[in-house]
PDB file of C-alpha atoms and ligand atoms in Angstrom:
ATOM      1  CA  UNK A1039     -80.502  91.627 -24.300  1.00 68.00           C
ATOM      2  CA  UNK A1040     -78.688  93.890 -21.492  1.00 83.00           C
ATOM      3  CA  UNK A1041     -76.148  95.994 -21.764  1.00 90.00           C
ATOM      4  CA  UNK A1042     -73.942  94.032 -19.323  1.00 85.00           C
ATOM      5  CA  UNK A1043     -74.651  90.385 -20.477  1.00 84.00           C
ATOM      6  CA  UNK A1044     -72.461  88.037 -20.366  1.00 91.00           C
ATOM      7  CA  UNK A1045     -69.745  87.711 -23.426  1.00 96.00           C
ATOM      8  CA  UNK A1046     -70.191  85.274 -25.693  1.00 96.00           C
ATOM      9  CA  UNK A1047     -67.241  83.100 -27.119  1.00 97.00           C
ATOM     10  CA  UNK A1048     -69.242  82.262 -30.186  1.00 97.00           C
ATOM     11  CA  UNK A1049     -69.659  85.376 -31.421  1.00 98.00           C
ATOM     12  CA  UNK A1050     -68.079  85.921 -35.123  1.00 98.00           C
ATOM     13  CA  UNK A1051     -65.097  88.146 -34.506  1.00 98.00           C
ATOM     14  CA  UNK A1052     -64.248  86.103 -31.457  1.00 98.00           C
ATOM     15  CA  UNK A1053     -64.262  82.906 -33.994  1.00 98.00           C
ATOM     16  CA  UNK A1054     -62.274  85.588 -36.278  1.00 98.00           C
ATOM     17  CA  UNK A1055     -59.583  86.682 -33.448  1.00 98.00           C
ATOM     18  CA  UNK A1056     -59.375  83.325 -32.905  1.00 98.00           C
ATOM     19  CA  UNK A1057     -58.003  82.044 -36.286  1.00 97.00           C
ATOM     20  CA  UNK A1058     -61.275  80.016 -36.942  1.00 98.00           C
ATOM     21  CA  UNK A1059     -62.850  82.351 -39.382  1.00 98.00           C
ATOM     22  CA  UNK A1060     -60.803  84.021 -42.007  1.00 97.00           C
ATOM     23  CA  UNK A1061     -61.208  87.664 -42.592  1.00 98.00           C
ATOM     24  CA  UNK A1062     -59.699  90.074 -45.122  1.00 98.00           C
ATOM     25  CA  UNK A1063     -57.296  91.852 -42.420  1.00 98.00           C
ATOM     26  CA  UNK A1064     -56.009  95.346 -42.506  1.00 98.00           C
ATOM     27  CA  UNK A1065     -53.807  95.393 -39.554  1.00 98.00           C
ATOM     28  CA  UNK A1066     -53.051  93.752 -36.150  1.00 98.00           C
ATOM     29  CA  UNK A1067     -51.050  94.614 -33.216  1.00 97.00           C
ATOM     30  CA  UNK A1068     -50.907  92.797 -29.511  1.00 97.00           C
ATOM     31  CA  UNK A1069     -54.330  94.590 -29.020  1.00 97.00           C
ATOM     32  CA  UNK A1070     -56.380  95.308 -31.796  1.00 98.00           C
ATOM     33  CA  UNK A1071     -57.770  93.683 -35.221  1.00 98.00           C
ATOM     34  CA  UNK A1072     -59.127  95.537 -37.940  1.00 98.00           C
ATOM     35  CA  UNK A1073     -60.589  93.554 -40.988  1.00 98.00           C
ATOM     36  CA  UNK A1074     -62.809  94.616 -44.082  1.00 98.00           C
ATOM     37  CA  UNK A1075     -66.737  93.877 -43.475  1.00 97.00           C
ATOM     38  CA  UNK A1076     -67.639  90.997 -45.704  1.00 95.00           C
ATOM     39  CA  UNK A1077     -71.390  93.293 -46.219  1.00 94.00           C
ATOM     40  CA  UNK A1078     -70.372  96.571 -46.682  1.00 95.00           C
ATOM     41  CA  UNK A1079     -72.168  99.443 -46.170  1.00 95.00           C
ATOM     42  CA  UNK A1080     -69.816 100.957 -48.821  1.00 95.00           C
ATOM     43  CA  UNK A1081     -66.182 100.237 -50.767  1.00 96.00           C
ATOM     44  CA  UNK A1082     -63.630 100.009 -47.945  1.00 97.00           C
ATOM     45  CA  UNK A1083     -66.425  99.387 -44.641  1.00 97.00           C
ATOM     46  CA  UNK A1084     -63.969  98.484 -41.754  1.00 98.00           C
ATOM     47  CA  UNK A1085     -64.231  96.887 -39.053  1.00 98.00           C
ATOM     48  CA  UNK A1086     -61.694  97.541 -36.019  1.00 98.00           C
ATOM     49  CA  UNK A1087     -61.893  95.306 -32.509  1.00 98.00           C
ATOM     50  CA  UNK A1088     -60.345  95.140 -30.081  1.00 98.00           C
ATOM     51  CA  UNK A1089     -58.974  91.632 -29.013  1.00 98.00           C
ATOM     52  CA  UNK A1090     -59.876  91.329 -25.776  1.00 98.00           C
ATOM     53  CA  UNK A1091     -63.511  89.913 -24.662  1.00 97.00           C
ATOM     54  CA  UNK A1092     -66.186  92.316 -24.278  1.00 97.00           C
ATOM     55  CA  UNK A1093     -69.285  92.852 -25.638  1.00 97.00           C
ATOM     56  CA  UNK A1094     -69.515  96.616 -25.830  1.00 98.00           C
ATOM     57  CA  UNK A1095     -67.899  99.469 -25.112  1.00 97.00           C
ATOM     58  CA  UNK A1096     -69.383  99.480 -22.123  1.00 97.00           C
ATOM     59  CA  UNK A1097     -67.706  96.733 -20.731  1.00 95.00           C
ATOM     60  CA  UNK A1098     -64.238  97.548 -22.181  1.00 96.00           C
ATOM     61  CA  UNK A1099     -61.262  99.139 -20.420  1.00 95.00           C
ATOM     62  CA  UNK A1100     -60.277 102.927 -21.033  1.00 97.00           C
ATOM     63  CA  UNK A1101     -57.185 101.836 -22.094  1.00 97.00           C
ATOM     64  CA  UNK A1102     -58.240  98.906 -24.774  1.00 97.00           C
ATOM     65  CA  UNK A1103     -60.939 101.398 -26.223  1.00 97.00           C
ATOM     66  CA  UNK A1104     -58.177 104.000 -26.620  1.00 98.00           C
ATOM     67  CA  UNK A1105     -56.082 101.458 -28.725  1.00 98.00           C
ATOM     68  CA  UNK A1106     -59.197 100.400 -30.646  1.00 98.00           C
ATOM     69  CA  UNK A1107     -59.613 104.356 -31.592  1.00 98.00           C
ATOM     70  CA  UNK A1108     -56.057 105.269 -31.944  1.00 98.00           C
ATOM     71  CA  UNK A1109     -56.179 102.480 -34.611  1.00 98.00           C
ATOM     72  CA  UNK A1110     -59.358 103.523 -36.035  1.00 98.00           C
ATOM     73  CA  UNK A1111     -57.521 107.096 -36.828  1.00 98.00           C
ATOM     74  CA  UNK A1112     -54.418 105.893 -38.078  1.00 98.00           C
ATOM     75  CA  UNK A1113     -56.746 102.804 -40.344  1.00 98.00           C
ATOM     76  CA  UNK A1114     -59.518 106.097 -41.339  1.00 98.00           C
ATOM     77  CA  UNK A1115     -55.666 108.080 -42.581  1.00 98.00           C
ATOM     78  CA  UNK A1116     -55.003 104.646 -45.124  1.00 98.00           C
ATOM     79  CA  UNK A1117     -58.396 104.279 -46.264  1.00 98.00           C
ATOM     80  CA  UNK A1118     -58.374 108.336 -47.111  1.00 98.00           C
ATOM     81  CA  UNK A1119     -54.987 107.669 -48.639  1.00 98.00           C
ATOM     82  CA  UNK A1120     -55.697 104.339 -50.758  1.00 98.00           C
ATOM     83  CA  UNK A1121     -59.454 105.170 -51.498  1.00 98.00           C
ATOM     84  CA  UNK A1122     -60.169 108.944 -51.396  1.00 98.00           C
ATOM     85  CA  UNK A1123     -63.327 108.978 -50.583  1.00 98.00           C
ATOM     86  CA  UNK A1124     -65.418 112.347 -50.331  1.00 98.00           C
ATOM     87  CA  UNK A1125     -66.334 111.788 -46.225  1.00 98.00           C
ATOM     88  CA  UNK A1126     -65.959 109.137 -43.808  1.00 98.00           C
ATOM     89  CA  UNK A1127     -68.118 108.214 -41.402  1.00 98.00           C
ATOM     90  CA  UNK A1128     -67.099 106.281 -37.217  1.00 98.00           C
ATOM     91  CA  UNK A1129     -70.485 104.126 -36.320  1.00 98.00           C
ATOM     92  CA  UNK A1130     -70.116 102.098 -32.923  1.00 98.00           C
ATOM     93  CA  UNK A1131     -73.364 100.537 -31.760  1.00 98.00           C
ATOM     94  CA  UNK A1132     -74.346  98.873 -28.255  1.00 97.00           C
ATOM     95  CA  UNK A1133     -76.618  96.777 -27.744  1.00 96.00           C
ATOM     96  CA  UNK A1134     -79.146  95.509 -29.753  1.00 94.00           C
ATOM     97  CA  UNK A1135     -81.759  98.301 -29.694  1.00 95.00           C
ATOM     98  CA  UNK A1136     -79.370 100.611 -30.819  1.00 96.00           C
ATOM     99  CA  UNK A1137     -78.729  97.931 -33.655  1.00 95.00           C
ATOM    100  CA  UNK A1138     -75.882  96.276 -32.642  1.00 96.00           C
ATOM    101  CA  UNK A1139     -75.704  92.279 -34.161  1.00 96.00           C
ATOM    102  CA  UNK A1140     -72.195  90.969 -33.035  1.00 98.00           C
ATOM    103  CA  UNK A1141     -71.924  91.002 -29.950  1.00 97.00           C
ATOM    104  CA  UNK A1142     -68.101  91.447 -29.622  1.00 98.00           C
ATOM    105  CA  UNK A1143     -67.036  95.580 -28.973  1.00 98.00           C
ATOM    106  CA  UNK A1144     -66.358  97.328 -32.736  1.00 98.00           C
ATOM    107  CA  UNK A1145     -66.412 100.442 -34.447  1.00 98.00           C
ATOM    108  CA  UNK A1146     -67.162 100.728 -38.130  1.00 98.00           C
ATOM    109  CA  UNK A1147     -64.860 102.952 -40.541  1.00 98.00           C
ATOM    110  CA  UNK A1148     -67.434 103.820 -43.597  1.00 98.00           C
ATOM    111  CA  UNK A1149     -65.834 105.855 -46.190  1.00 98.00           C
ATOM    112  CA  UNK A1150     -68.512 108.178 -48.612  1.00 97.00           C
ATOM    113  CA  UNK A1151     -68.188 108.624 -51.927  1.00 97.00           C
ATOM    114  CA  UNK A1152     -70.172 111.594 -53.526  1.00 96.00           C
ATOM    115  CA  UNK A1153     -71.088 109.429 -56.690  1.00 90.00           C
ATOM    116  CA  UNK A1154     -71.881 106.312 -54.830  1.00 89.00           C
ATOM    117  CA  UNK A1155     -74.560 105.273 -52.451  1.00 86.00           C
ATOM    118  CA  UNK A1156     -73.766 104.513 -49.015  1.00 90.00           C
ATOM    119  CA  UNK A1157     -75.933 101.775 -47.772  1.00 92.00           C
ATOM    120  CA  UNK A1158     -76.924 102.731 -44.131  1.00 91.00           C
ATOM    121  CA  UNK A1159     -76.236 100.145 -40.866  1.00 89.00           C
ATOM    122  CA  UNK A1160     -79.788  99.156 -40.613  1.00 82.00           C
ATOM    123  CA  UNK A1161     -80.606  98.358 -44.568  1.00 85.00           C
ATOM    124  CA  UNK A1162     -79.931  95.399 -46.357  1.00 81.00           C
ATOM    125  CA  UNK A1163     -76.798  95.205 -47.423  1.00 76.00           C
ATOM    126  CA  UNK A1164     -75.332  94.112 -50.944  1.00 72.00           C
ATOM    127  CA  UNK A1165     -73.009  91.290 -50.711  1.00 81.00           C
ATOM    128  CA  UNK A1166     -69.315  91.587 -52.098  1.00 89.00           C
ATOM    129  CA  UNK A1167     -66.969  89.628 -54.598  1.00 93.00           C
ATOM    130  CA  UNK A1168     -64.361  88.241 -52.298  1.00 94.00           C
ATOM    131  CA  UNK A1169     -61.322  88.875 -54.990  1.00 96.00           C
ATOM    132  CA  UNK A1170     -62.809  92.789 -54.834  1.00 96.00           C
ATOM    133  CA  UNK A1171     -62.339  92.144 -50.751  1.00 97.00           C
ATOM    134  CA  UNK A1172     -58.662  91.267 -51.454  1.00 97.00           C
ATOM    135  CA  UNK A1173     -57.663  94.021 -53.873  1.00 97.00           C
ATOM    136  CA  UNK A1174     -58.970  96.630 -51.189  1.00 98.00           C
ATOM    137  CA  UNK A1175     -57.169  95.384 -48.112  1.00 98.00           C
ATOM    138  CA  UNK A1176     -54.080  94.910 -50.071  1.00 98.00           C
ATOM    139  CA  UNK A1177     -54.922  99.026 -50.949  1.00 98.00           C
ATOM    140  CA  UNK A1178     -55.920 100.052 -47.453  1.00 98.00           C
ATOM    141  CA  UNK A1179     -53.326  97.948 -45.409  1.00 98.00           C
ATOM    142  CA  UNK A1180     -50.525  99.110 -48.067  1.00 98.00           C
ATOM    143  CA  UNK A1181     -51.185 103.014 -46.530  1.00 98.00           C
ATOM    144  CA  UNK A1182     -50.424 102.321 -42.745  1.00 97.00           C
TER     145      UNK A1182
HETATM  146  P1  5GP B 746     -73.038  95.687 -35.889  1.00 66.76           P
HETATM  147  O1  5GP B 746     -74.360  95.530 -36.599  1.00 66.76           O
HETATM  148  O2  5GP B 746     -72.931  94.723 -34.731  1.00 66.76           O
HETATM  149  O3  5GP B 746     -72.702  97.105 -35.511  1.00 66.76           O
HETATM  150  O4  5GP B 746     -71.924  95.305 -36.936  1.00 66.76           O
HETATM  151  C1  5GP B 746     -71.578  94.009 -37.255  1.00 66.76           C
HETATM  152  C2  5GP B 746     -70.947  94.047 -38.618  1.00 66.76           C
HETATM  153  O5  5GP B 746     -70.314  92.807 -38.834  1.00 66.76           O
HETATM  154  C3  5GP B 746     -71.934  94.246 -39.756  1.00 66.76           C
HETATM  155  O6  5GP B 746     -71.602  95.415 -40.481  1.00 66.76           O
HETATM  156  C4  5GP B 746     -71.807  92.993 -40.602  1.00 66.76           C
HETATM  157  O7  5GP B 746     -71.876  93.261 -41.976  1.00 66.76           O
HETATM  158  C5  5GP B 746     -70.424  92.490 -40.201  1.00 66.76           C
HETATM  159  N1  5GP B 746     -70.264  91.054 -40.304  1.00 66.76           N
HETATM  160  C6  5GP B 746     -71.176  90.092 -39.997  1.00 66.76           C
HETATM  161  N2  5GP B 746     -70.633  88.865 -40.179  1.00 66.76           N
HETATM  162  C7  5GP B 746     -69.366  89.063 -40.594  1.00 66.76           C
HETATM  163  C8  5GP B 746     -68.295  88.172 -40.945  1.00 66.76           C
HETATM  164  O8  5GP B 746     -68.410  86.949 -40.911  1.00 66.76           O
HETATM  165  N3  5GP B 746     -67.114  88.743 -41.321  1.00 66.76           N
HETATM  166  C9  5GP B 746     -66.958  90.098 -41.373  1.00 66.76           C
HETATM  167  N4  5GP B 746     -65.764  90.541 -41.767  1.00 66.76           N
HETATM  168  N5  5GP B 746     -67.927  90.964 -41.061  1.00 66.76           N
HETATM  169  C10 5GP B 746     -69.123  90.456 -40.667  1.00 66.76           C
END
């Protein structure tokens, strides 16, 4: 699929920004959502979007990106704080080849933990218990 498609109202964190899909949210302000990934690559894998349409950073304005990554700083700071995790990795894919699979602009916050495996972006991933998804948003969202 190009770069440059056409957006896609369908897509899950459009249904999510939307209200139609629930998500375990971490924070929210007029232009940016950041909820837990429901298959986490690790404990505390967040996702942060911005809520305007686009499908990559590619198509999204200087100013909406810098929100999206102001956010994912101060959202990286609570997940250090409630979590302390050894490292954390900032993934952002575009486009499928580079193994993007919503097609709705997003970075990943992945915290590493030295005694725990981090599952990496293209692996299958190990599903969660939702009431574990609760506990850590309540933890993350509780350090912003
Ligand atoms: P991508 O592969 O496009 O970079 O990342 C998409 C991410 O969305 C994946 O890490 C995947 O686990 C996550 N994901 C897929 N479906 C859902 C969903 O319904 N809810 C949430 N919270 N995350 C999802």
């Amino acid at each position: 699929m190009p770069l440059l498609d056409n957006y896609n109202n369908d897509n899950i964190f459009a249904k999510i920004i939307r209200g139609e899909m629930p998500c375990h949210k971490i924070y929210e302000d007029e232009g940016v959502l950041s909820f837990l990934d429901i298959f986490p690559q690790s404990e505390g894998h967040t996702i942060v979007i911005p809520k305007k349409p686009s499908r990559n950073l590619l198509g999204t304005n200087a100013k909406d990106i810098g929100r999206v990554f102001g956010a994912v700083q101060r959202i990286s700071k609570a997940i250090n704080a409630a979590l302390n995790p050894d490292g954390i990795t900032i993934t952002q894919f575009n486009g499928s080849a580079a193994g993007q699979t919503v097609f709705h602009t997003h970075v990943h916050i992945i915290p590493c933990y030295n005694k725990k495996t981090t599952i990496s972006h293209n692996e299958e991933k190990s599903t969660i218990a939702d009431e574990k998804l609760v506990v850590l948003a309540k933890q993350i969202a509780s350090k912003l």
